């Protein structure tokens, strides 16, 4: 009699434990942008029905700087309340020490995603976040104006410069209003790092810091690229471009005051809105190549999902992450809110091509995606980026030549790195 | 004699009882975090690693010889960081200019609001609006008004022929500081005005009656009578305004982030604390900020002969 | 110049100043309001007077779920902060203003020095403390941490004003056998209304608009306060700034403050009652 009791109890308790382990209570934190939260909730509801776990959303303001600061605070306080973090492509590597290594758990799916993105989320051989959706910029151009002046979309930056100057002058002298040649993001912020990285990399100047951690930025091709860009300020680009972020440049473009714009995919559908002056009059091509370079470069953006090491429900969290990054959910996200998938195969999907034709257009752009050096510089990335954009901004505003600023930049980066990243 | 010393002893005891709750609250809310920050400035704390690995490193954050090996090295640290000192300069410059303007404007506005006229209540409410709007909103509002292409400010100036081409107020290094000062003055003059007004309102009315009867010039009355009487109110308003200015963060963060010309000490500290992985360095910067402000305040108190001990009566 | 001519000039001068001040204070807000009525790309056009009216922004902000709740949270936090600060400050300032004791100047300076620390620096330390006290995600965490900027300011201002109150009043009250707390609340407080209302109002606004602590110590949408709620408003993408919605929210948020001022400004009454002093 006494013998069977413990066994029965053990069986009973393990059954209870099993069912308790099945139903996990998870929390995912995400920035609240547009329809993201509504969409996320929809996907989470599907997840809840399928697995029996419950997931709660914790919202953050749209400012990514605020989000990052908060994540840092939570993670360093080893907060167990948040299980899954939605991270910008440059964040997970900086917070890598707090995230779970997903390599083992995602072995079966990792090959489906673009290699550049996976590379950007791998620190010291560990995959710290799984891609959710991605972003990469393109060169927007005015089809009507180029046609009118008999030009083809440019393949090099110098070509772009010449076409922009020619059209700008012609339009202005024939009463076409205050039109500019080229608008981009020249304000001193992370976006400038993206723009400048493109100029440098497409000119064969490297990636600021190489994937093995070498500081490569101080080289002639990089200087040439940045000097070229500095020549645009006040000529084909308004002086104010030094203060433009994505929205400012889109504002100038969308009211019809620019021939070319460098911007992310989000501007595509907005530019086709009924109240846009450029509706139906534009298209995109991959960004141009530099005079000393061979291939185009587009800086990788996008968002990923990471699992907190302090979570009590790591297994369920990994399940959630794989679910939200799966082809089915990515396809739904693409169709509903034109978020670019990170899975290469989806770019050939006929349904996506039909409902969101802008997405297949972007495939070629992704082939040339370049990540910012957040994986090699790890937790120091923000500082590295800040020094880089300062050096570029100074050059663009006429405060020193590219050569001088890049040399100073190299010294600063050396100081930041000390012995090792 | 004995009754008086008993009374004063009772008074002093009562005083400490009255002070106790406030002191306790401040100790809890302010004392502990401040001390912790100062202590952290002497460690190598990083938020990217667990707190158990943080070590005491003495003055390394302030001054340290970085050796690259083979005889190559340099001094680094807060005390030799040009970015830090530039932020100190920006902050002090900003404070001096904006607080001066705000004080003068505040006095004028307070005098106007002190006068009797119809609709006084409305104007009092109106003047509070700039202070009442959340900083993040007013900064964005002004950023929008100062936009180089779509901003109404450039529009007005162009129409009035004050400028010939649109100016990028917040982007251009020459005008960024001016832009920040404009917004700050707009936003905080009400604070000064209200405090000075309260001081004006508490003045006994009989002084003015006497002056009116004697037919003294109102300007003279202001400078010889009013001003000295509201001096304590103005001095307190100035000191708090100055302290706020020296620590300013919100406005710069939203209006001109990452602009070298307007980077203040708080912005510098935050950058290092949270954006970069330099928690200890940021704490050292915060401590330095505190010390600099303390020094400036002490000088102000001495020079302004501010009555801390309250030896009047 | 004759007396009446002088008076007319002063009146004109006064009115001129009033108009300038009102326009200066209100124009940006007015511009924000008309922007809040614009929709879509219309925002990119400059006009001085509203062209169309669209209530769409207001609908999206108010109907969006948590905003009314957030307003209530802000009201609770700000009111509690002001009440506690004023109470602590009144009692403390009496001691600091009217009683001579050793260490008084040092104490005043120490209180002032709390205002010398950047808010960002105490963030991590406060966060740790709030978590360990179990107050994370509660409105109480905000009420408590706001003391760090309301207390020094209210104590100092009330001390300064209390110092200027005539000693005769106090002496008369003591002769009448009044205890210290009676002196504070029955004799001094009525005379301090301008100072009380002013500091209360300024403290209310400071608590109402505070963003950093509100963002860090509360992560639950229902417990959030208004400045964070405004920051949560976003456009269709992470780059878009939803001017219309933000302006609508700001108008909604500022109007109660303006009403508060209109109510309380009557309380900022003129000077000391002559009788009490001369009597």
PDB file of N, CA, C and O in Angstrom, chain A residues 209-246:
ATOM      1  N   UNK A 209      34.708  48.758 -39.928  1.00  0.00           N
ATOM      2  CA  UNK A 209      35.470  47.753 -39.189  1.00  0.00           C
ATOM      3  C   UNK A 209      35.191  46.426 -39.869  1.00  0.00           C
ATOM      4  O   UNK A 209      34.039  46.074 -40.103  1.00  0.00           O
ATOM      5  N   UNK A 210      36.211  45.692 -40.198  1.00  0.00           N
ATOM      6  CA  UNK A 210      36.011  44.445 -40.929  1.00  0.00           C
ATOM      7  C   UNK A 210      35.389  43.406 -40.011  1.00  0.00           C
ATOM      8  O   UNK A 210      35.445  43.532 -38.786  1.00  0.00           O
ATOM      9  N   UNK A 211      34.782  42.349 -40.607  1.00  0.00           N
ATOM     10  CA  UNK A 211      34.165  41.319 -39.767  1.00  0.00           C
ATOM     11  C   UNK A 211      35.105  40.682 -38.762  1.00  0.00           C
ATOM     12  O   UNK A 211      34.652  40.164 -37.745  1.00  0.00           O
ATOM     13  N   UNK A 212      36.441  40.722 -38.998  1.00  0.00           N
ATOM     14  CA  UNK A 212      37.301  40.183 -37.931  1.00  0.00           C
ATOM     15  C   UNK A 212      37.770  41.248 -36.967  1.00  0.00           C
ATOM     16  O   UNK A 212      38.648  41.011 -36.163  1.00  0.00           O
ATOM     17  N   UNK A 213      37.196  42.444 -37.059  1.00  0.00           N
ATOM     18  CA  UNK A 213      37.514  43.429 -36.028  1.00  0.00           C
ATOM     19  C   UNK A 213      38.630  44.389 -36.367  1.00  0.00           C
ATOM     20  O   UNK A 213      39.048  45.167 -35.507  1.00  0.00           O
ATOM     21  N   UNK A 214      39.118  44.382 -37.619  1.00  0.00           N
ATOM     22  CA  UNK A 214      40.189  45.317 -37.978  1.00  0.00           C
ATOM     23  C   UNK A 214      39.582  46.676 -38.323  1.00  0.00           C
ATOM     24  O   UNK A 214      38.558  46.752 -38.995  1.00  0.00           O
ATOM     25  N   UNK A 215      40.242  47.743 -37.891  1.00  0.00           N
ATOM     26  CA  UNK A 215      39.748  49.086 -38.212  1.00  0.00           C
ATOM     27  C   UNK A 215      40.246  49.447 -39.596  1.00  0.00           C
ATOM     28  O   UNK A 215      41.424  49.728 -39.796  1.00  0.00           O
ATOM     29  N   UNK A 216      39.343  49.415 -40.593  1.00  0.00           N
ATOM     30  CA  UNK A 216      39.786  49.564 -41.986  1.00  0.00           C
ATOM     31  C   UNK A 216      39.394  50.887 -42.613  1.00  0.00           C
ATOM     32  O   UNK A 216      39.621  51.109 -43.784  1.00  0.00           O
ATOM     33  N   UNK A 217      38.756  51.762 -41.853  1.00  0.00           N
ATOM     34  CA  UNK A 217      38.113  52.915 -42.477  1.00  0.00           C
ATOM     35  C   UNK A 217      39.077  53.929 -43.073  1.00  0.00           C
ATOM     36  O   UNK A 217      38.747  54.642 -44.017  1.00  0.00           O
ATOM     37  N   UNK A 218      40.272  54.008 -42.543  1.00  0.00           N
ATOM     38  CA  UNK A 218      41.161  55.062 -43.024  1.00  0.00           C
ATOM     39  C   UNK A 218      41.883  54.605 -44.289  1.00  0.00           C
ATOM     40  O   UNK A 218      43.022  54.149 -44.253  1.00  0.00           O
ATOM     41  N   UNK A 219      41.201  54.676 -45.415  1.00  0.00           N
ATOM     42  CA  UNK A 219      41.838  54.285 -46.686  1.00  0.00           C
ATOM     43  C   UNK A 219      41.392  55.255 -47.788  1.00  0.00           C
ATOM     44  O   UNK A 219      40.394  55.946 -47.643  1.00  0.00           O
ATOM     45  N   UNK A 220      42.169  55.335 -48.894  1.00  0.00           N
ATOM     46  CA  UNK A 220      41.905  56.342 -49.930  1.00  0.00           C
ATOM     47  C   UNK A 220      40.522  56.213 -50.583  1.00  0.00           C
ATOM     48  O   UNK A 220      39.899  57.231 -50.903  1.00  0.00           O
ATOM     49  N   UNK A 221      40.048  54.966 -50.786  1.00  0.00           N
ATOM     50  CA  UNK A 221      38.750  54.828 -51.439  1.00  0.00           C
ATOM     51  C   UNK A 221      37.635  55.391 -50.566  1.00  0.00           C
ATOM     52  O   UNK A 221      36.703  56.019 -51.055  1.00  0.00           O
ATOM     53  N   UNK A 222      37.733  55.156 -49.266  1.00  0.00           N
ATOM     54  CA  UNK A 222      36.718  55.694 -48.355  1.00  0.00           C
ATOM     55  C   UNK A 222      36.739  57.210 -48.398  1.00  0.00           C
ATOM     56  O   UNK A 222      35.694  57.867 -48.484  1.00  0.00           O
ATOM     57  N   UNK A 223      37.940  57.780 -48.366  1.00  0.00           N
ATOM     58  CA  UNK A 223      38.055  59.238 -48.398  1.00  0.00           C
ATOM     59  C   UNK A 223      37.488  59.791 -49.694  1.00  0.00           C
ATOM     60  O   UNK A 223      36.774  60.800 -49.698  1.00  0.00           O
ATOM     61  N   UNK A 224      37.792  59.092 -50.804  1.00  0.00           N
ATOM     62  CA  UNK A 224      37.286  59.557 -52.097  1.00  0.00           C
ATOM     63  C   UNK A 224      35.758  59.591 -52.094  1.00  0.00           C
ATOM     64  O   UNK A 224      35.140  60.548 -52.556  1.00  0.00           O
ATOM     65  N   UNK A 225      35.163  58.524 -51.566  1.00  0.00           N
ATOM     66  CA  UNK A 225      33.698  58.434 -51.553  1.00  0.00           C
ATOM     67  C   UNK A 225      33.083  59.570 -50.757  1.00  0.00           C
ATOM     68  O   UNK A 225      32.115  60.212 -51.178  1.00  0.00           O
ATOM     69  N   UNK A 226      33.635  59.833 -49.568  1.00  0.00           N
ATOM     70  CA  UNK A 226      33.028  60.850 -48.711  1.00  0.00           C
ATOM     71  C   UNK A 226      33.267  62.249 -49.276  1.00  0.00           C
ATOM     72  O   UNK A 226      32.385  63.116 -49.212  1.00  0.00           O
ATOM     73  N   UNK A 227      34.438  62.458 -49.845  1.00  0.00           N
ATOM     74  CA  UNK A 227      34.689  63.759 -50.479  1.00  0.00           C
ATOM     75  C   UNK A 227      33.703  64.001 -51.603  1.00  0.00           C
ATOM     76  O   UNK A 227      33.228  65.122 -51.814  1.00  0.00           O
ATOM     77  N   UNK A 228      33.418  62.943 -52.375  1.00  0.00           N
ATOM     78  CA  UNK A 228      32.451  63.059 -53.459  1.00  0.00           C
ATOM     79  C   UNK A 228      31.102  63.526 -52.921  1.00  0.00           C
ATOM     80  O   UNK A 228      30.485  64.456 -53.440  1.00  0.00           O
ATOM     81  N   UNK A 229      30.656  62.881 -51.827  1.00  0.00           N
ATOM     82  CA  UNK A 229      29.367  63.251 -51.233  1.00  0.00           C
ATOM     83  C   UNK A 229      29.389  64.688 -50.721  1.00  0.00           C
ATOM     84  O   UNK A 229      28.402  65.412 -50.845  1.00  0.00           O
ATOM     85  N   UNK A 230      30.528  65.098 -50.164  1.00  0.00           N
ATOM     86  CA  UNK A 230      30.611  66.461 -49.633  1.00  0.00           C
ATOM     87  C   UNK A 230      30.387  67.476 -50.737  1.00  0.00           C
ATOM     88  O   UNK A 230      29.866  68.569 -50.501  1.00  0.00           O
ATOM     89  N   UNK A 231      30.764  67.107 -51.978  1.00  0.00           N
ATOM     90  CA  UNK A 231      30.568  68.026 -53.096  1.00  0.00           C
ATOM     91  C   UNK A 231      29.111  68.237 -53.455  1.00  0.00           C
ATOM     92  O   UNK A 231      28.759  69.162 -54.183  1.00  0.00           O
ATOM     93  N   UNK A 232      28.224  67.366 -52.965  1.00  0.00           N
ATOM     94  CA  UNK A 232      26.812  67.499 -53.308  1.00  0.00           C
ATOM     95  C   UNK A 232      26.103  68.579 -52.496  1.00  0.00           C
ATOM     96  O   UNK A 232      25.074  69.101 -52.922  1.00  0.00           O
ATOM     97  N   UNK A 233      26.637  68.864 -51.297  1.00  0.00           N
ATOM     98  CA  UNK A 233      25.937  69.788 -50.406  1.00  0.00           C
ATOM     99  C   UNK A 233      25.958  71.186 -51.001  1.00  0.00           C
ATOM    100  O   UNK A 233      27.010  71.715 -51.326  1.00  0.00           O
ATOM    101  N   UNK A 234      24.785  71.740 -51.138  1.00  0.00           N
ATOM    102  CA  UNK A 234      24.698  73.089 -51.675  1.00  0.00           C
ATOM    103  C   UNK A 234      24.724  73.116 -53.185  1.00  0.00           C
ATOM    104  O   UNK A 234      24.472  74.153 -53.793  1.00  0.00           O
ATOM    105  N   UNK A 235      25.022  72.002 -53.840  1.00  0.00           N
ATOM    106  CA  UNK A 235      24.955  71.967 -55.304  1.00  0.00           C
ATOM    107  C   UNK A 235      23.715  71.188 -55.723  1.00  0.00           C
ATOM    108  O   UNK A 235      22.704  71.786 -56.041  1.00  0.00           O
ATOM    109  N   UNK A 236      23.787  69.854 -55.697  1.00  0.00           N
ATOM    110  CA  UNK A 236      22.584  69.127 -56.081  1.00  0.00           C
ATOM    111  C   UNK A 236      21.688  68.810 -54.883  1.00  0.00           C
ATOM    112  O   UNK A 236      20.531  68.429 -55.040  1.00  0.00           O
ATOM    113  N   UNK A 237      22.225  68.990 -53.682  1.00  0.00           N
ATOM    114  CA  UNK A 237      21.403  68.759 -52.483  1.00  0.00           C
ATOM    115  C   UNK A 237      21.311  70.064 -51.706  1.00  0.00           C
ATOM    116  O   UNK A 237      22.261  70.835 -51.660  1.00  0.00           O
ATOM    117  N   UNK A 238      20.142  70.344 -51.104  1.00  0.00           N
ATOM    118  CA  UNK A 238      20.014  71.592 -50.346  1.00  0.00           C
ATOM    119  C   UNK A 238      20.943  71.583 -49.128  1.00  0.00           C
ATOM    120  O   UNK A 238      21.255  70.527 -48.598  1.00  0.00           O
ATOM    121  N   UNK A 239      21.346  72.761 -48.679  1.00  0.00           N
ATOM    122  CA  UNK A 239      22.200  72.863 -47.489  1.00  0.00           C
ATOM    123  C   UNK A 239      21.538  72.169 -46.308  1.00  0.00           C
ATOM    124  O   UNK A 239      22.199  71.549 -45.494  1.00  0.00           O
ATOM    125  N   UNK A 240      20.231  72.305 -46.262  1.00  0.00           N
ATOM    126  CA  UNK A 240      19.489  71.743 -45.144  1.00  0.00           C
ATOM    127  C   UNK A 240      19.573  70.234 -45.041  1.00  0.00           C
ATOM    128  O   UNK A 240      19.195  69.663 -44.022  1.00  0.00           O
ATOM    129  N   UNK A 241      20.100  69.582 -46.080  1.00  0.00           N
ATOM    130  CA  UNK A 241      20.173  68.118 -46.039  1.00  0.00           C
ATOM    131  C   UNK A 241      21.035  67.656 -44.866  1.00  0.00           C
ATOM    132  O   UNK A 241      20.924  66.536 -44.400  1.00  0.00           O
ATOM    133  N   UNK A 242      21.856  68.565 -44.374  1.00  0.00           N
ATOM    134  CA  UNK A 242      22.683  68.242 -43.218  1.00  0.00           C
ATOM    135  C   UNK A 242      21.855  68.034 -41.965  1.00  0.00           C
ATOM    136  O   UNK A 242      22.371  67.609 -40.937  1.00  0.00           O
ATOM    137  N   UNK A 243      20.562  68.353 -42.061  1.00  0.00           N
ATOM    138  CA  UNK A 243      19.689  68.129 -40.919  1.00  0.00           C
ATOM    139  C   UNK A 243      18.558  67.167 -41.249  1.00  0.00           C
ATOM    140  O   UNK A 243      17.641  66.993 -40.462  1.00  0.00           O
ATOM    141  N   UNK A 244      18.622  66.550 -42.425  1.00  0.00           N
ATOM    142  CA  UNK A 244      17.523  65.678 -42.827  1.00  0.00           C
ATOM    143  C   UNK A 244      17.664  64.273 -42.288  1.00  0.00           C
ATOM    144  O   UNK A 244      18.731  63.682 -42.319  1.00  0.00           O
ATOM    145  N   UNK A 245      16.512  63.751 -41.830  1.00  0.00           N
ATOM    146  CA  UNK A 245      16.455  62.320 -41.584  1.00  0.00           C
ATOM    147  C   UNK A 245      15.528  61.745 -42.649  1.00  0.00           C
ATOM    148  O   UNK A 245      15.285  62.400 -43.654  1.00  0.00           O
ATOM    149  N   UNK A 246      14.990  60.559 -42.402  1.00  0.00           N
ATOM    150  CA  UNK A 246      14.187  59.922 -43.445  1.00  0.00           C
ATOM    151  C   UNK A 246      12.963  60.755 -43.821  1.00  0.00           C
ATOM    152  O   UNK A 246      12.651  60.921 -44.992  1.00  0.00           O
TER     153      UNK A 246
END
